[in-house]
PDB file of C-alpha atoms in Angstrom:
ATOM      1  CA  UNK A1192      -3.589  -1.978   7.377  1.00 47.00           C
ATOM      2  CA  UNK A1193      -0.538  -3.005   5.846  1.00 46.00           C
ATOM      3  CA  UNK A1194       0.969  -6.179   4.526  1.00 47.00           C
ATOM      4  CA  UNK A1195       4.991  -7.646   5.458  1.00 46.00           C
ATOM      5  CA  UNK A1196       6.348  -6.122   2.179  1.00 47.00           C
ATOM      6  CA  UNK A1197       4.824  -2.376   3.387  1.00 49.00           C
ATOM      7  CA  UNK A1198       6.478  -3.022   6.678  1.00 54.00           C
ATOM      8  CA  UNK A1199       9.656  -1.850   5.634  1.00 71.00           C
ATOM      9  CA  UNK A1200       8.400   1.671   3.450  1.00 88.00           C
ATOM     10  CA  UNK A1201      10.852   4.208   3.748  1.00 93.00           C
ATOM     11  CA  UNK A1202       7.851   6.328   3.962  1.00 95.00           C
ATOM     12  CA  UNK A1203       6.237   4.700   6.585  1.00 96.00           C
ATOM     13  CA  UNK A1204       9.863   5.134   8.462  1.00 95.00           C
ATOM     14  CA  UNK A1205      10.422   8.819   7.717  1.00 96.00           C
ATOM     15  CA  UNK A1206       7.426   9.365   9.622  1.00 97.00           C
ATOM     16  CA  UNK A1207       7.379   7.733  12.805  1.00 95.00           C
ATOM     17  CA  UNK A1208      11.057   9.677  13.214  1.00 95.00           C
ATOM     18  CA  UNK A1209       8.621  13.107  12.513  1.00 96.00           C
ATOM     19  CA  UNK A1210       6.311  15.056  14.813  1.00 96.00           C
ATOM     20  CA  UNK A1211       4.455  17.270  13.102  1.00 97.00           C
ATOM     21  CA  UNK A1212       2.710  17.963  10.367  1.00 98.00           C
ATOM     22  CA  UNK A1213       0.040  20.677   9.067  1.00 98.00           C
ATOM     23  CA  UNK A1214      -3.404  20.153   8.359  1.00 98.00           C
ATOM     24  CA  UNK A1215      -5.655  21.381   5.836  1.00 98.00           C
ATOM     25  CA  UNK A1216      -9.505  21.454   6.088  1.00 98.00           C
ATOM     26  CA  UNK A1217     -12.739  23.350   4.689  1.00 98.00           C
ATOM     27  CA  UNK A1218     -16.321  23.715   4.918  1.00 98.00           C
ATOM     28  CA  UNK A1219     -18.362  25.848   3.032  1.00 96.00           C
ATOM     29  CA  UNK A1220     -16.161  28.652   1.700  1.00 96.00           C
ATOM     30  CA  UNK A1221     -14.207  28.829   4.743  1.00 97.00           C
ATOM     31  CA  UNK A1222     -10.676  27.228   4.674  1.00 98.00           C
ATOM     32  CA  UNK A1223      -7.868  26.689   7.246  1.00 98.00           C
ATOM     33  CA  UNK A1224      -5.049  25.199   8.328  1.00 98.00           C
ATOM     34  CA  UNK A1225      -2.746  24.137  11.797  1.00 98.00           C
ATOM     35  CA  UNK A1226       0.073  22.727  12.678  1.00 97.00           C
ATOM     36  CA  UNK A1227      -0.350  19.157  15.298  1.00 97.00           C
ATOM     37  CA  UNK A1228       1.983  16.653  16.771  1.00 97.00           C
ATOM     38  CA  UNK A1229       0.743  13.577  15.846  1.00 98.00           C
ATOM     39  CA  UNK A1230       2.060   9.532  16.076  1.00 97.00           C
ATOM     40  CA  UNK A1231       1.823   7.699  13.611  1.00 97.00           C
ATOM     41  CA  UNK A1232      -0.129   4.374  13.567  1.00 96.00           C
ATOM     42  CA  UNK A1233       1.946   1.973  10.460  1.00 95.00           C
ATOM     43  CA  UNK A1234      -0.121  -1.264  11.374  1.00 94.00           C
ATOM     44  CA  UNK A1235      -3.529   1.246  10.365  1.00 94.00           C
ATOM     45  CA  UNK A1236      -1.537   3.799   8.145  1.00 97.00           C
ATOM     46  CA  UNK A1237      -3.003   6.696  10.291  1.00 97.00           C
ATOM     47  CA  UNK A1238      -1.786   9.865  12.101  1.00 98.00           C
ATOM     48  CA  UNK A1239      -3.129   9.685  15.681  1.00 98.00           C
ATOM     49  CA  UNK A1240      -3.588  13.482  17.081  1.00 97.00           C
ATOM     50  CA  UNK A1241      -5.026  15.819  20.009  1.00 96.00           C
ATOM     51  CA  UNK A1242      -6.624  19.042  19.520  1.00 95.00           C
ATOM     52  CA  UNK A1243      -9.491  21.103  20.904  1.00 94.00           C
ATOM     53  CA  UNK A1244     -13.244  20.761  19.762  1.00 91.00           C
ATOM     54  CA  UNK A1245     -13.364  24.555  20.115  1.00 94.00           C
ATOM     55  CA  UNK A1246     -10.921  24.900  17.234  1.00 96.00           C
ATOM     56  CA  UNK A1247     -11.014  26.536  14.257  1.00 97.00           C
ATOM     57  CA  UNK A1248     -10.331  23.934  12.548  1.00 97.00           C
ATOM     58  CA  UNK A1249     -11.905  21.020  15.062  1.00 97.00           C
ATOM     59  CA  UNK A1250     -15.225  22.983  13.556  1.00 97.00           C
ATOM     60  CA  UNK A1251     -14.195  22.239  10.155  1.00 98.00           C
ATOM     61  CA  UNK A1252     -13.204  18.967  10.516  1.00 97.00           C
ATOM     62  CA  UNK A1253     -16.780  18.311  12.062  1.00 96.00           C
ATOM     63  CA  UNK A1254     -18.557  19.129   9.210  1.00 97.00           C
ATOM     64  CA  UNK A1255     -15.475  18.065   6.502  1.00 98.00           C
ATOM     65  CA  UNK A1256     -13.888  14.835   7.622  1.00 98.00           C
ATOM     66  CA  UNK A1257     -11.666  15.223   4.146  1.00 98.00           C
ATOM     67  CA  UNK A1258      -8.181  16.474   4.961  1.00 98.00           C
ATOM     68  CA  UNK A1259      -4.894  16.979   3.398  1.00 98.00           C
ATOM     69  CA  UNK A1260      -1.857  18.181   4.809  1.00 98.00           C
ATOM     70  CA  UNK A1261       2.251  17.852   4.897  1.00 98.00           C
ATOM     71  CA  UNK A1262       4.980  17.008   6.955  1.00 98.00           C
ATOM     72  CA  UNK A1263       8.500  17.870   6.044  1.00 94.00           C
ATOM     73  CA  UNK A1264      11.531  19.112   7.853  1.00 87.00           C
ATOM     74  CA  UNK A1265      13.577  22.305   7.439  1.00 88.00           C
ATOM     75  CA  UNK A1266      16.832  21.452   5.496  1.00 85.00           C
ATOM     76  CA  UNK A1267      18.227  25.319   3.582  1.00 90.00           C
ATOM     77  CA  UNK A1268      19.799  22.839   0.886  1.00 89.00           C
ATOM     78  CA  UNK A1269      17.429  21.539  -1.585  1.00 88.00           C
ATOM     79  CA  UNK A1270      19.529  18.329  -1.972  1.00 88.00           C
ATOM     80  CA  UNK A1271      18.256  16.978   1.577  1.00 89.00           C
ATOM     81  CA  UNK A1272      14.492  17.852   1.554  1.00 89.00           C
ATOM     82  CA  UNK A1273      12.583  14.454   2.034  1.00 93.00           C
ATOM     83  CA  UNK A1274       8.708  15.294   2.989  1.00 95.00           C
ATOM     84  CA  UNK A1275       4.999  14.222   2.429  1.00 97.00           C
ATOM     85  CA  UNK A1276       2.298  15.366   1.362  1.00 98.00           C
ATOM     86  CA  UNK A1277      -1.535  13.332   2.235  1.00 98.00           C
ATOM     87  CA  UNK A1278      -4.738  12.998   2.088  1.00 98.00           C
ATOM     88  CA  UNK A1279      -7.324  11.270   4.276  1.00 98.00           C
ATOM     89  CA  UNK A1280     -10.464  11.577   6.466  1.00 98.00           C
ATOM     90  CA  UNK A1281     -10.750  12.664  10.602  1.00 98.00           C
ATOM     91  CA  UNK A1282     -12.303  11.475  13.127  1.00 96.00           C
ATOM     92  CA  UNK A1283     -12.802  12.373  16.528  1.00 95.00           C
ATOM     93  CA  UNK A1284     -11.418   8.923  18.294  1.00 93.00           C
ATOM     94  CA  UNK A1285     -14.424   6.961  20.523  1.00 86.00           C
ATOM     95  CA  UNK A1286     -13.944   6.730  23.796  1.00 81.00           C
ATOM     96  CA  UNK A1287     -13.770   2.383  23.463  1.00 76.00           C
ATOM     97  CA  UNK A1288     -10.707   3.188  20.871  1.00 79.00           C
ATOM     98  CA  UNK A1289      -9.311   6.065  23.169  1.00 88.00           C
ATOM     99  CA  UNK A1290      -7.118   3.636  25.994  1.00 88.00           C
ATOM    100  CA  UNK A1291      -4.193   2.798  23.571  1.00 91.00           C
ATOM    101  CA  UNK A1292      -3.668   5.563  21.552  1.00 94.00           C
ATOM    102  CA  UNK A1293      -3.738   8.275  24.859  1.00 93.00           C
ATOM    103  CA  UNK A1294      -0.860   5.972  25.919  1.00 93.00           C
ATOM    104  CA  UNK A1295       1.324   6.370  22.748  1.00 93.00           C
ATOM    105  CA  UNK A1296       0.108  10.121  22.546  1.00 95.00           C
ATOM    106  CA  UNK A1297       1.357  11.165  25.388  1.00 94.00           C
ATOM    107  CA  UNK A1298       4.610   8.553  25.725  1.00 94.00           C
ATOM    108  CA  UNK A1299       5.937  10.618  22.568  1.00 95.00           C
ATOM    109  CA  UNK A1300       4.221  13.572  24.309  1.00 95.00           C
ATOM    110  CA  UNK A1301       4.103  13.622  27.796  1.00 93.00           C
ATOM    111  CA  UNK A1302       3.158  17.495  28.129  1.00 92.00           C
ATOM    112  CA  UNK A1303      -0.427  15.847  26.896  1.00 91.00           C
ATOM    113  CA  UNK A1304      -1.173  14.292  30.022  1.00 88.00           C
ATOM    114  CA  UNK A1305      -1.413  17.420  31.873  1.00 90.00           C
ATOM    115  CA  UNK A1306      -3.180  18.821  29.290  1.00 81.00           C
ATOM    116  CA  UNK A1307      -5.440  16.726  27.486  1.00 79.00           C
ATOM    117  CA  UNK A1308      -7.936  17.600  24.456  1.00 91.00           C
ATOM    118  CA  UNK A1309      -9.742  14.803  21.884  1.00 93.00           C
ATOM    119  CA  UNK A1310      -8.257  12.292  20.072  1.00 96.00           C
ATOM    120  CA  UNK A1311      -8.954  12.940  16.318  1.00 97.00           C
ATOM    121  CA  UNK A1312      -7.941   9.446  13.362  1.00 97.00           C
ATOM    122  CA  UNK A1313      -6.669  10.763   9.976  1.00 98.00           C
ATOM    123  CA  UNK A1314      -7.127   7.475   8.565  1.00 98.00           C
ATOM    124  CA  UNK A1315      -4.761   8.059   5.918  1.00 98.00           C
ATOM    125  CA  UNK A1316      -5.471   7.318   2.181  1.00 98.00           C
ATOM    126  CA  UNK A1317      -2.285   8.455  -0.040  1.00 97.00           C
ATOM    127  CA  UNK A1318       1.085   9.256   0.891  1.00 97.00           C
ATOM    128  CA  UNK A1319       3.641  10.715  -1.404  1.00 96.00           C
ATOM    129  CA  UNK A1320       7.147  11.152  -0.115  1.00 95.00           C
ATOM    130  CA  UNK A1321       9.670  13.511  -2.097  1.00 91.00           C
ATOM    131  CA  UNK A1322      13.320  12.440  -1.506  1.00 87.00           C
ATOM    132  CA  UNK A1323      15.588  14.574  -2.962  1.00 85.00           C
ATOM    133  CA  UNK A1324      18.352  12.642  -1.049  1.00 82.00           C
ATOM    134  CA  UNK A1325      18.082   9.876  -3.641  1.00 87.00           C
ATOM    135  CA  UNK A1326      18.245  11.938  -6.437  1.00 83.00           C
ATOM    136  CA  UNK A1327      16.142  15.457  -6.994  1.00 88.00           C
ATOM    137  CA  UNK A1328      12.217  15.683  -7.497  1.00 83.00           C
ATOM    138  CA  UNK A1329      12.478  11.267  -6.052  1.00 87.00           C
ATOM    139  CA  UNK A1330       9.355  10.705  -5.318  1.00 91.00           C
ATOM    140  CA  UNK A1331       7.530   7.849  -4.070  1.00 93.00           C
ATOM    141  CA  UNK A1332       3.363   7.151  -3.691  1.00 93.00           C
ATOM    142  CA  UNK A1333       1.174   4.969  -1.422  1.00 95.00           C
ATOM    143  CA  UNK A1334      -2.276   4.944  -1.440  1.00 95.00           C
ATOM    144  CA  UNK A1335      -4.848   2.681   0.486  1.00 94.00           C
ATOM    145  CA  UNK A1336      -6.282  -0.053  -1.909  1.00 87.00           C
TER     146      UNK A1336
END
């Protein structure tokens, strides 16, 4: 959970404006990445995403819950680069916790009503925000206590 001071955090503001994350996972000698639509929950400091339990990355995540990835745009000018690197723990959402998240997810991505898949939660443990608009290589960090 976040405190009042963190509620105006520029990292969280950026994450609420974006909608696609890269998701990197591994198990044993297998490694894979995927791009997923997400909803950011500022209060829980978590990403919620929807993806098939049969996908390659999901099969890896069911065996190893540690994930990492990025959230970023595609500016052509290096001085406009902004982006997030994250690390966290992913889990399938339990049925009893699903309704509120499903409402938020389908509100942002209505197509999910038609082709619903399992919902996942990434509890973020670490965020690193690069914001070159504030100066080349400007970085700020957030860590879960």
